[in-house]
PDB file of C-alpha atoms in Angstrom:
ATOM      1  CA  UNK A   1     -46.182  12.881 -98.049  1.00  0.00           C
ATOM      2  CA  UNK A   2     -45.928  15.966 -95.595  1.00  0.00           C
ATOM      3  CA  UNK A   3     -46.032  13.610 -92.619  1.00  0.00           C
ATOM      4  CA  UNK A   4     -43.438  11.263 -93.825  1.00  0.00           C
ATOM      5  CA  UNK A   5     -40.925  14.203 -94.483  1.00  0.00           C
ATOM      6  CA  UNK A   6     -41.541  15.730 -90.932  1.00  0.00           C
ATOM      7  CA  UNK A   7     -40.816  12.164 -89.889  1.00  0.00           C
ATOM      8  CA  UNK A   8     -37.476  11.745 -91.519  1.00  0.00           C
ATOM      9  CA  UNK A   9     -36.419  15.528 -91.138  1.00  0.00           C
ATOM     10  CA  UNK A  10     -37.387  16.353 -87.574  1.00  0.00           C
ATOM     11  CA  UNK A  11     -38.575  13.029 -85.350  1.00  0.00           C
ATOM     12  CA  UNK A  12     -35.749  10.721 -86.525  1.00  0.00           C
ATOM     13  CA  UNK A  13     -32.980  12.877 -85.690  1.00  0.00           C
ATOM     14  CA  UNK A  14     -34.489  13.504 -82.197  1.00  0.00           C
ATOM     15  CA  UNK A  15     -35.024  10.015 -81.468  1.00  0.00           C
ATOM     16  CA  UNK A  16     -31.485   8.961 -82.711  1.00  0.00           C
ATOM     17  CA  UNK A  17     -29.909  11.559 -80.796  1.00  0.00           C
ATOM     18  CA  UNK A  18     -31.844  10.879 -77.721  1.00  0.00           C
ATOM     19  CA  UNK A  19     -30.852   7.189 -78.040  1.00  0.00           C
ATOM     20  CA  UNK A  20     -27.074   7.742 -78.232  1.00  0.00           C
ATOM     21  CA  UNK A  21     -27.508  10.254 -75.378  1.00  0.00           C
ATOM     22  CA  UNK A  22     -29.365   7.768 -73.212  1.00  0.00           C
ATOM     23  CA  UNK A  23     -26.643   4.638 -74.254  1.00  0.00           C
ATOM     24  CA  UNK A  24     -23.797   6.977 -73.190  1.00  0.00           C
ATOM     25  CA  UNK A  25     -25.581   7.831 -69.965  1.00  0.00           C
ATOM     26  CA  UNK A  26     -25.882   4.206 -69.183  1.00  0.00           C
ATOM     27  CA  UNK A  27     -22.268   3.624 -70.337  1.00  0.00           C
ATOM     28  CA  UNK A  28     -21.165   6.550 -67.436  1.00  0.00           C
ATOM     29  CA  UNK A  29     -23.015   4.900 -65.203  1.00  0.00           C
ATOM     30  CA  UNK A  30     -21.736   1.619 -65.648  1.00  0.00           C
ATOM     31  CA  UNK A  31     -18.169   2.882 -65.905  1.00  0.00           C
ATOM     32  CA  UNK A  32     -18.299   4.887 -62.705  1.00  0.00           C
ATOM     33  CA  UNK A  33     -19.804   1.515 -60.949  1.00  0.00           C
ATOM     34  CA  UNK A  34     -16.870  -0.234 -62.352  1.00  0.00           C
ATOM     35  CA  UNK A  35     -14.378   2.590 -60.747  1.00  0.00           C
ATOM     36  CA  UNK A  36     -16.000   2.252 -57.172  1.00  0.00           C
ATOM     37  CA  UNK A  37     -14.391  -1.081 -57.014  1.00  0.00           C
ATOM     38  CA  UNK A  38     -10.922   0.671 -56.611  1.00  0.00           C
ATOM     39  CA  UNK A  39     -10.559   1.941 -53.220  1.00  0.00           C
ATOM     40  CA  UNK A  40      -8.491   5.144 -52.335  1.00  0.00           C
ATOM     41  CA  UNK A  41      -9.559   6.967 -55.013  1.00  0.00           C
ATOM     42  CA  UNK A  42     -11.494  10.146 -54.642  1.00  0.00           C
ATOM     43  CA  UNK A  43     -14.920  10.524 -56.415  1.00  0.00           C
ATOM     44  CA  UNK A  44     -13.257  13.374 -58.572  1.00  0.00           C
ATOM     45  CA  UNK A  45     -10.610  10.597 -60.101  1.00  0.00           C
ATOM     46  CA  UNK A  46     -13.040   8.056 -60.317  1.00  0.00           C
ATOM     47  CA  UNK A  47     -15.224  10.503 -62.244  1.00  0.00           C
ATOM     48  CA  UNK A  48     -12.760  11.857 -64.372  1.00  0.00           C
ATOM     49  CA  UNK A  49     -10.967   8.425 -65.153  1.00  0.00           C
ATOM     50  CA  UNK A  50     -14.695   7.584 -66.523  1.00  0.00           C
ATOM     51  CA  UNK A  51     -15.103  10.645 -68.155  1.00  0.00           C
ATOM     52  CA  UNK A  52     -12.194   9.908 -70.175  1.00  0.00           C
ATOM     53  CA  UNK A  53     -12.778   6.511 -71.116  1.00  0.00           C
ATOM     54  CA  UNK A  54     -16.334   7.334 -72.396  1.00  0.00           C
ATOM     55  CA  UNK A  55     -15.014  10.396 -74.518  1.00  0.00           C
ATOM     56  CA  UNK A  56     -12.282   8.160 -76.023  1.00  0.00           C
ATOM     57  CA  UNK A  57     -15.083   5.600 -76.726  1.00  0.00           C
ATOM     58  CA  UNK A  58     -17.670   8.261 -78.075  1.00  0.00           C
ATOM     59  CA  UNK A  59     -14.351   9.653 -80.467  1.00  0.00           C
ATOM     60  CA  UNK A  60     -13.675   6.129 -81.600  1.00  0.00           C
ATOM     61  CA  UNK A  61     -17.296   5.557 -82.054  1.00  0.00           C
ATOM     62  CA  UNK A  62     -17.624   8.382 -84.572  1.00  0.00           C
ATOM     63  CA  UNK A  63     -14.298   7.637 -86.412  1.00  0.00           C
ATOM     64  CA  UNK A  64     -15.690   3.994 -86.730  1.00  0.00           C
ATOM     65  CA  UNK A  65     -18.733   5.657 -88.125  1.00  0.00           C
ATOM     66  CA  UNK A  66     -16.809   7.493 -90.942  1.00  0.00           C
ATOM     67  CA  UNK A  67     -16.021   4.047 -92.491  1.00  0.00           C
ATOM     68  CA  UNK A  68     -19.383   2.875 -92.840  1.00  0.00           C
ATOM     69  CA  UNK A  69     -21.693   4.001 -95.772  1.00  0.00           C
ATOM     70  CA  UNK A  70     -24.411   5.968 -95.023  1.00  0.00           C
ATOM     71  CA  UNK A  71     -23.345   6.883 -91.477  1.00  0.00           C
ATOM     72  CA  UNK A  72     -21.157  10.112 -91.036  1.00  0.00           C
ATOM     73  CA  UNK A  73     -18.746  11.261 -88.303  1.00  0.00           C
ATOM     74  CA  UNK A  74     -19.862  14.281 -86.493  1.00  0.00           C
ATOM     75  CA  UNK A  75     -18.578  16.324 -83.695  1.00  0.00           C
ATOM     76  CA  UNK A  76     -21.956  17.173 -82.355  1.00  0.00           C
ATOM     77  CA  UNK A  77     -22.414  13.162 -81.769  1.00  0.00           C
ATOM     78  CA  UNK A  78     -19.308  13.097 -79.703  1.00  0.00           C
ATOM     79  CA  UNK A  79     -20.631  16.037 -77.854  1.00  0.00           C
ATOM     80  CA  UNK A  80     -24.329  14.579 -77.396  1.00  0.00           C
ATOM     81  CA  UNK A  81     -22.399  11.202 -76.296  1.00  0.00           C
ATOM     82  CA  UNK A  82     -20.245  12.515 -73.985  1.00  0.00           C
ATOM     83  CA  UNK A  83     -22.754  14.936 -72.164  1.00  0.00           C
ATOM     84  CA  UNK A  84     -25.043  11.468 -71.686  1.00  0.00           C
ATOM     85  CA  UNK A  85     -22.006   9.938 -70.189  1.00  0.00           C
ATOM     86  CA  UNK A  86     -21.282  12.908 -68.095  1.00  0.00           C
ATOM     87  CA  UNK A  87     -24.972  12.952 -66.292  1.00  0.00           C
ATOM     88  CA  UNK A  88     -24.883   9.009 -66.037  1.00  0.00           C
ATOM     89  CA  UNK A  89     -21.650   9.654 -64.062  1.00  0.00           C
ATOM     90  CA  UNK A  90     -23.036  12.338 -62.217  1.00  0.00           C
ATOM     91  CA  UNK A  91     -26.632  10.647 -61.229  1.00  0.00           C
ATOM     92  CA  UNK A  92     -24.397   7.862 -59.808  1.00  0.00           C
ATOM     93  CA  UNK A  93     -21.977   9.937 -57.887  1.00  0.00           C
ATOM     94  CA  UNK A  94     -25.011  11.641 -56.390  1.00  0.00           C
ATOM     95  CA  UNK A  95     -26.979   8.778 -55.486  1.00  0.00           C
ATOM     96  CA  UNK A  96     -23.928   7.155 -53.825  1.00  0.00           C
ATOM     97  CA  UNK A  97     -22.905  10.179 -51.771  1.00  0.00           C
ATOM     98  CA  UNK A  98     -26.592  10.456 -50.644  1.00  0.00           C
ATOM     99  CA  UNK A  99     -26.721   6.553 -49.855  1.00  0.00           C
ATOM    100  CA  UNK A 100     -23.512   6.660 -47.842  1.00  0.00           C
ATOM    101  CA  UNK A 101     -24.526   9.699 -45.841  1.00  0.00           C
ATOM    102  CA  UNK A 102     -27.792   8.064 -44.936  1.00  0.00           C
ATOM    103  CA  UNK A 103     -25.655   4.833 -43.984  1.00  0.00           C
ATOM    104  CA  UNK A 104     -23.398   6.833 -41.934  1.00  0.00           C
ATOM    105  CA  UNK A 105     -26.039   8.411 -40.133  1.00  0.00           C
ATOM    106  CA  UNK A 106     -27.662   5.219 -39.501  1.00  0.00           C
ATOM    107  CA  UNK A 107     -24.380   3.907 -38.184  1.00  0.00           C
ATOM    108  CA  UNK A 108     -23.865   7.222 -35.889  1.00  0.00           C
ATOM    109  CA  UNK A 109     -27.324   6.725 -34.344  1.00  0.00           C
ATOM    110  CA  UNK A 110     -27.477   3.054 -33.848  1.00  0.00           C
ATOM    111  CA  UNK A 111     -29.270   1.648 -31.197  1.00  0.00           C
ATOM    112  CA  UNK A 112     -27.739  -0.588 -28.567  1.00  0.00           C
ATOM    113  CA  UNK A 113     -28.398  -2.094 -25.526  1.00  0.00           C
ATOM    114  CA  UNK A 114     -27.052   1.248 -23.593  1.00  0.00           C
ATOM    115  CA  UNK A 115     -29.290   3.326 -25.830  1.00  0.00           C
ATOM    116  CA  UNK A 116     -32.334   1.050 -24.576  1.00  0.00           C
ATOM    117  CA  UNK A 117     -31.590   1.338 -21.124  1.00  0.00           C
ATOM    118  CA  UNK A 118     -31.412   5.344 -21.110  1.00  0.00           C
ATOM    119  CA  UNK A 119     -34.621   5.392 -22.889  1.00  0.00           C
ATOM    120  CA  UNK A 120     -36.274   3.064 -20.520  1.00  0.00           C
ATOM    121  CA  UNK A 121     -35.106   4.991 -17.569  1.00  0.00           C
ATOM    122  CA  UNK A 122     -35.519   8.528 -18.897  1.00  0.00           C
ATOM    123  CA  UNK A 123     -39.089   7.640 -19.829  1.00  0.00           C
ATOM    124  CA  UNK A 124     -40.243   6.423 -16.308  1.00  0.00           C
ATOM    125  CA  UNK A 125     -39.921   2.763 -17.476  1.00  0.00           C
ATOM    126  CA  UNK A 126     -40.343  -0.036 -14.918  1.00  0.00           C
ATOM    127  CA  UNK A 127     -37.652  -1.576 -12.804  1.00  0.00           C
ATOM    128  CA  UNK A 128     -38.805  -5.085 -14.392  1.00  0.00           C
ATOM    129  CA  UNK A 129     -38.104  -3.692 -17.937  1.00  0.00           C
ATOM    130  CA  UNK A 130     -34.837  -2.615 -16.992  1.00  0.00           C
ATOM    131  CA  UNK A 131     -33.865  -5.914 -15.412  1.00  0.00           C
ATOM    132  CA  UNK A 132     -34.933  -7.657 -18.502  1.00  0.00           C
ATOM    133  CA  UNK A 133     -32.578  -5.798 -20.252  1.00  0.00           C
ATOM    134  CA  UNK A 134     -29.782  -5.516 -18.043  1.00  0.00           C
ATOM    135  CA  UNK A 135     -30.062  -9.140 -16.822  1.00  0.00           C
ATOM    136  CA  UNK A 136     -27.454 -10.509 -19.611  1.00  0.00           C
ATOM    137  CA  UNK A 137     -25.028  -7.585 -18.630  1.00  0.00           C
ATOM    138  CA  UNK A 138     -24.617  -8.035 -15.186  1.00  0.00           C
ATOM    139  CA  UNK A 139     -24.495 -11.240 -12.825  1.00  0.00           C
ATOM    140  CA  UNK A 140     -26.088  -9.702  -9.848  1.00  0.00           C
ATOM    141  CA  UNK A 141     -28.293  -7.067 -11.291  1.00  0.00           C
ATOM    142  CA  UNK A 142     -30.732  -6.803  -8.101  1.00  0.00           C
ATOM    143  CA  UNK A 143     -28.055  -6.051  -5.890  1.00  0.00           C
ATOM    144  CA  UNK A 144     -26.337  -3.571  -8.369  1.00  0.00           C
ATOM    145  CA  UNK A 145     -30.018  -1.356  -8.268  1.00  0.00           C
ATOM    146  CA  UNK A 146     -30.263  -1.545  -4.496  1.00  0.00           C
ATOM    147  CA  UNK A 147     -26.666  -0.395  -3.787  1.00  0.00           C
ATOM    148  CA  UNK A 148     -26.815   2.512  -6.653  1.00  0.00           C
TER     149      UNK A 148
END
């Protein structure tokens, strides 16, 4: 009997609140991903729009629960749901910003044919290696190396 009371009074509310938090975190993630489809808006605008949508949904969910027997409308649940949505939104924004910074750095330091030529020549590469790279770039590459 004591275990049943412990489960009903302690564990069940924790599991329910954690489930609400997690589901709204997922809702926040999906909402901000949807907002990323709109170009020309800042992270702040997209995040705020996602937040407001999730907040309105959480409020409407609690109002709806007020009309269902055995359920109640509690401000605390709106707070937990909205907090979950905010965490989900922030996670996606953080991951997106890190991904874009990494991609930007890769584009900035992209290796092209000129980079290869500079690398081979700066490391004492053989003339034949340079010729293999330069061949498609110059028509008469042998005379180019002899003159310059």
